[in-house]
PDB file of C-alpha atoms in Angstrom:
ATOM      1  CA  MET T   1      -8.325 -31.671 -52.804  1.00  0.00           C
ATOM      2  CA  LYS T   2      -4.559 -31.123 -52.496  1.00  0.00           C
ATOM      3  CA  GLY T   3      -3.273 -29.321 -55.556  1.00  0.00           C
ATOM      4  CA  ALA T   4      -6.696 -28.568 -57.071  1.00  0.00           C
ATOM      5  CA  ARG T   5      -6.462 -25.855 -59.706  1.00  0.00           C
ATOM      6  CA  GLY T   6     -10.143 -24.929 -59.688  1.00  0.00           C
ATOM      7  CA  THR T   7     -12.500 -24.834 -56.721  1.00  0.00           C
ATOM      8  CA  LEU T   8     -16.154 -23.932 -56.284  1.00  0.00           C
ATOM      9  CA  ILE T   9     -17.199 -23.426 -52.645  1.00  0.00           C
ATOM     10  CA  ASN T  10     -20.731 -23.015 -51.283  1.00  0.00           C
ATOM     11  CA  ILE T  11     -21.183 -22.194 -47.604  1.00  0.00           C
ATOM     12  CA  THR T  12     -24.680 -22.479 -46.125  1.00  0.00           C
ATOM     13  CA  GLY T  13     -25.608 -21.573 -42.572  1.00  0.00           C
ATOM     14  CA  GLY T  14     -28.339 -20.282 -40.339  1.00  0.00           C
ATOM     15  CA  MET T  15     -29.220 -16.630 -39.919  1.00  0.00           C
ATOM     16  CA  ASP T  16     -26.630 -16.559 -37.116  1.00  0.00           C
ATOM     17  CA  MET T  17     -23.752 -17.350 -39.516  1.00  0.00           C
ATOM     18  CA  THR T  18     -21.139 -14.593 -39.497  1.00  0.00           C
ATOM     19  CA  LEU T  19     -18.811 -13.286 -42.185  1.00  0.00           C
ATOM     20  CA  PHE T  20     -15.889 -14.411 -40.007  1.00  0.00           C
ATOM     21  CA  GLU T  21     -17.174 -17.999 -40.134  1.00  0.00           C
ATOM     22  CA  VAL T  22     -17.586 -17.855 -43.919  1.00  0.00           C
ATOM     23  CA  ASP T  23     -14.074 -16.434 -44.268  1.00  0.00           C
ATOM     24  CA  ALA T  24     -12.583 -19.061 -41.942  1.00  0.00           C
ATOM     25  CA  ALA T  25     -14.181 -21.930 -43.877  1.00  0.00           C
ATOM     26  CA  ALA T  26     -13.083 -20.531 -47.254  1.00  0.00           C
ATOM     27  CA  ASN T  27      -9.542 -19.942 -45.974  1.00  0.00           C
ATOM     28  CA  ARG T  28      -9.316 -23.505 -44.652  1.00  0.00           C
ATOM     29  CA  ILE T  29     -10.130 -24.836 -48.103  1.00  0.00           C
ATOM     30  CA  ARG T  30      -7.804 -22.304 -49.744  1.00  0.00           C
ATOM     31  CA  GLU T  31      -4.948 -23.811 -47.682  1.00  0.00           C
ATOM     32  CA  GLU T  32      -5.522 -27.196 -49.338  1.00  0.00           C
ATOM     33  CA  VAL T  33      -5.652 -26.222 -53.008  1.00  0.00           C
ATOM     34  CA  ASP T  34      -2.951 -25.044 -55.399  1.00  0.00           C
ATOM     35  CA  GLU T  35      -1.734 -21.551 -54.497  1.00  0.00           C
ATOM     36  CA  GLU T  36      -2.644 -20.364 -58.018  1.00  0.00           C
ATOM     37  CA  ALA T  37      -6.092 -22.026 -57.979  1.00  0.00           C
ATOM     38  CA  ASN T  38      -9.133 -20.247 -59.368  1.00  0.00           C
ATOM     39  CA  ILE T  39     -11.475 -20.176 -56.358  1.00  0.00           C
ATOM     40  CA  ILE T  40     -15.106 -19.125 -56.615  1.00  0.00           C
ATOM     41  CA  PHE T  41     -17.168 -19.085 -53.444  1.00  0.00           C
ATOM     42  CA  GLY T  42     -20.521 -17.956 -52.247  1.00  0.00           C
ATOM     43  CA  SER T  43     -22.649 -18.242 -49.167  1.00  0.00           C
ATOM     44  CA  THR T  44     -26.329 -18.417 -48.418  1.00  0.00           C
ATOM     45  CA  PHE T  45     -28.593 -18.465 -45.395  1.00  0.00           C
ATOM     46  CA  ASP T  46     -30.935 -21.333 -44.558  1.00  0.00           C
ATOM     47  CA  GLU T  47     -33.432 -20.618 -41.772  1.00  0.00           C
ATOM     48  CA  ASN T  48     -33.426 -24.318 -40.836  1.00  0.00           C
ATOM     49  CA  SER T  49     -29.667 -24.362 -40.187  1.00  0.00           C
ATOM     50  CA  ALA T  50     -29.418 -22.257 -37.031  1.00  0.00           C
ATOM     51  CA  GLY T  51     -26.164 -23.045 -35.231  1.00  0.00           C
ATOM     52  CA  ARG T  52     -24.848 -25.110 -38.157  1.00  0.00           C
ATOM     53  CA  ILE T  53     -22.736 -24.476 -41.222  1.00  0.00           C
ATOM     54  CA  ARG T  54     -22.530 -26.716 -44.292  1.00  0.00           C
ATOM     55  CA  VAL T  55     -19.600 -26.346 -46.682  1.00  0.00           C
ATOM     56  CA  SER T  56     -19.817 -27.909 -50.149  1.00  0.00           C
ATOM     57  CA  VAL T  57     -16.772 -28.010 -52.405  1.00  0.00           C
ATOM     58  CA  LEU T  58     -16.308 -28.975 -56.040  1.00  0.00           C
ATOM     59  CA  ALA T  59     -12.599 -29.217 -56.873  1.00  0.00           C
ATOM     60  CA  THR T  60     -11.053 -29.834 -60.290  1.00  0.00           C
ATOM     61  CA  GLY T  61      -7.571 -30.123 -61.737  1.00  0.00           C
ATOM     62  CA  ILE T  62      -6.423 -32.504 -59.027  1.00  0.00           C
ATOM     63  CA  ASP T  63      -3.278 -34.451 -59.819  1.00  0.00           C
ATOM     64  CA  SER T  64      -3.952 -38.148 -59.182  1.00  0.00           C
ATOM     65  CA  THR T  65      -0.954 -38.253 -56.826  1.00  0.00           C
ATOM     66  CA  HIS T  66      -2.885 -35.928 -54.499  1.00  0.00           C
ATOM     67  CA  THR T  67      -6.096 -37.969 -54.378  1.00  0.00           C
ATOM     68  CA  SER T  68      -6.556 -39.359 -50.878  1.00  0.00           C
ATOM     69  CA  ASN T  69      -9.124 -41.948 -51.980  1.00  0.00           C
ATOM     70  CA  PRO T  70      -7.771 -43.483 -55.209  1.00  0.00           C
ATOM     71  CA  LYS T  71     -10.561 -46.060 -55.567  1.00  0.00           C
ATOM     72  CA  GLY T  72     -13.157 -43.306 -55.912  1.00  0.00           C
ATOM     73  CA  ARG T  73     -15.438 -44.421 -53.083  1.00  0.00           C
ATOM     74  CA  MET T  74     -17.047 -41.923 -50.733  1.00  0.00           C
ATOM     75  CA  THR T  75     -15.460 -41.983 -47.341  1.00  0.00           C
ATOM     76  CA  ARG T  76     -17.658 -41.905 -44.293  1.00  0.00           C
ATOM     77  CA  GLY T  77     -16.759 -41.196 -40.724  1.00  0.00           C
ATOM     78  CA  SER T  78     -17.404 -38.519 -38.172  1.00  0.00           C
ATOM     79  CA  GLU T  79     -19.101 -35.336 -39.288  1.00  0.00           C
ATOM     80  CA  SER T  80     -15.775 -33.554 -39.429  1.00  0.00           C
ATOM     81  CA  ASP T  81     -14.268 -35.857 -42.053  1.00  0.00           C
ATOM     82  CA  LEU T  82     -13.705 -34.824 -45.637  1.00  0.00           C
ATOM     83  CA  GLY T  83     -15.225 -37.223 -48.153  1.00  0.00           C
ATOM     84  CA  VAL T  84     -13.552 -37.352 -51.565  1.00  0.00           C
ATOM     85  CA  SER T  85     -15.155 -39.001 -54.552  1.00  0.00           C
ATOM     86  CA  ASP T  86     -13.468 -39.427 -57.925  1.00  0.00           C
ATOM     87  CA  VAL T  87     -16.016 -38.346 -60.527  1.00  0.00           C
ATOM     88  CA  GLY T  88     -13.829 -39.010 -63.543  1.00  0.00           C
ATOM     89  CA  GLY T  89     -11.158 -37.088 -65.367  1.00  0.00           C
ATOM     90  CA  ASP T  90      -9.248 -34.699 -63.170  1.00  0.00           C
ATOM     91  CA  SER T  91     -12.188 -33.688 -60.981  1.00  0.00           C
ATOM     92  CA  ALA T  92     -13.255 -34.726 -57.519  1.00  0.00           C
ATOM     93  CA  ARG T  93     -16.192 -33.854 -55.318  1.00  0.00           C
ATOM     94  CA  VAL T  94     -15.341 -33.043 -51.758  1.00  0.00           C
ATOM     95  CA  GLY T  95     -17.969 -32.584 -49.096  1.00  0.00           C
ATOM     96  CA  VAL T  96     -17.738 -31.129 -45.636  1.00  0.00           C
ATOM     97  CA  SER T  97     -21.059 -30.926 -43.882  1.00  0.00           C
ATOM     98  CA  GLY T  98     -22.889 -31.085 -40.621  1.00  0.00           C
ATOM     99  CA  TYR T  99     -20.592 -28.950 -38.519  1.00  0.00           C
ATOM    100  CA  ALA T 100     -21.956 -27.593 -35.295  1.00  0.00           C
ATOM    101  CA  ARG T 101     -20.170 -24.812 -33.532  1.00  0.00           C
ATOM    102  CA  ALA T 102     -17.693 -25.849 -30.843  1.00  0.00           C
ATOM    103  CA  GLY T 103     -19.398 -26.633 -27.577  1.00  0.00           C
ATOM    104  CA  GLN T 104     -22.590 -27.731 -29.315  1.00  0.00           C
ATOM    105  CA  GLU T 105     -23.600 -31.226 -30.232  1.00  0.00           C
ATOM    106  CA  SER T 106     -23.718 -32.318 -33.840  1.00  0.00           C
ATOM    107  CA  SER T 107     -26.807 -33.898 -35.376  1.00  0.00           C
ATOM    108  CA  SER T 108     -25.414 -37.306 -34.370  1.00  0.00           C
ATOM    109  CA  GLY T 109     -25.261 -36.213 -30.724  1.00  0.00           C
ATOM    110  CA  ALA T 110     -21.451 -36.158 -30.637  1.00  0.00           C
ATOM    111  CA  PRO T 111     -19.703 -32.975 -29.521  1.00  0.00           C
ATOM    112  CA  ALA T 112     -18.568 -30.787 -32.382  1.00  0.00           C
ATOM    113  CA  GLU T 113     -14.893 -31.201 -33.200  1.00  0.00           C
ATOM    114  CA  ALA T 114     -14.334 -28.091 -35.316  1.00  0.00           C
ATOM    115  CA  ASP T 115     -13.366 -25.070 -33.263  1.00  0.00           C
ATOM    116  CA  LEU T 116     -13.283 -23.167 -36.541  1.00  0.00           C
ATOM    117  CA  PHE T 117     -16.816 -21.949 -36.006  1.00  0.00           C
ATOM    118  CA  SER T 118     -16.759 -21.062 -32.324  1.00  0.00           C
ATOM    119  CA  ARG T 119     -17.816 -17.509 -31.647  1.00  0.00           C
ATOM    120  CA  GLY T 120     -15.290 -15.110 -30.233  1.00  0.00           C
ATOM    121  CA  SER T 121     -12.320 -17.436 -30.597  1.00  0.00           C
ATOM    122  CA  GLY T 122     -10.471 -14.849 -32.670  1.00  0.00           C
ATOM    123  CA  ASN T 123      -8.232 -17.652 -33.897  1.00  0.00           C
ATOM    124  CA  ARG T 124      -7.944 -17.424 -37.671  1.00  0.00           C
ATOM    125  CA  ASN T 125      -5.480 -20.311 -37.667  1.00  0.00           C
ATOM    126  CA  SER T 126      -8.032 -22.831 -36.417  1.00  0.00           C
ATOM    127  CA  SER T 127      -8.465 -25.860 -38.603  1.00  0.00           C
ATOM    128  CA  LEU T 128     -10.969 -28.598 -39.201  1.00  0.00           C
ATOM    129  CA  LYS T 129     -10.011 -31.718 -37.290  1.00  0.00           C
TER     130      LYS T 129
END
C-alpha cells in the first residue's frame, strides 16, 4: 500500500462505531499512501458487527518497489495483519478485518492488538500493530 496514488476505503462497524474510530482508521491508511493520493472513503453500519470494525481497502498506483508481497499471494496471520494481493497492473487489494476493540477478544479468541479502536483513549497517533 506504500506509495499508492488511489485508494478506496470502506469501514464497516456495529451501531456502536463512532466517528472518531472511522477517522482513526482512515488516517492510519492515509499515512501509508502517497501524500498526493486520491482517497475516497465511506462507512456503513452492520447490526451484526457490534464491538467490531472491518476496514476494506482497494489501493491502486502502487510502485512495484513498494509491494510487500511481490509474489502476489495473500498473506495470512493474526487478525491485525495487512494482507496484500497483487491483482495485476499497478493495483493491489489490501484487507484489514476482524478488529475487536482493545480489551476485547477477537473472533479467534485472542486479545485484540489494535488500540486504535479503544474508547476514550484520545490518542490519535495510535497505530495498527
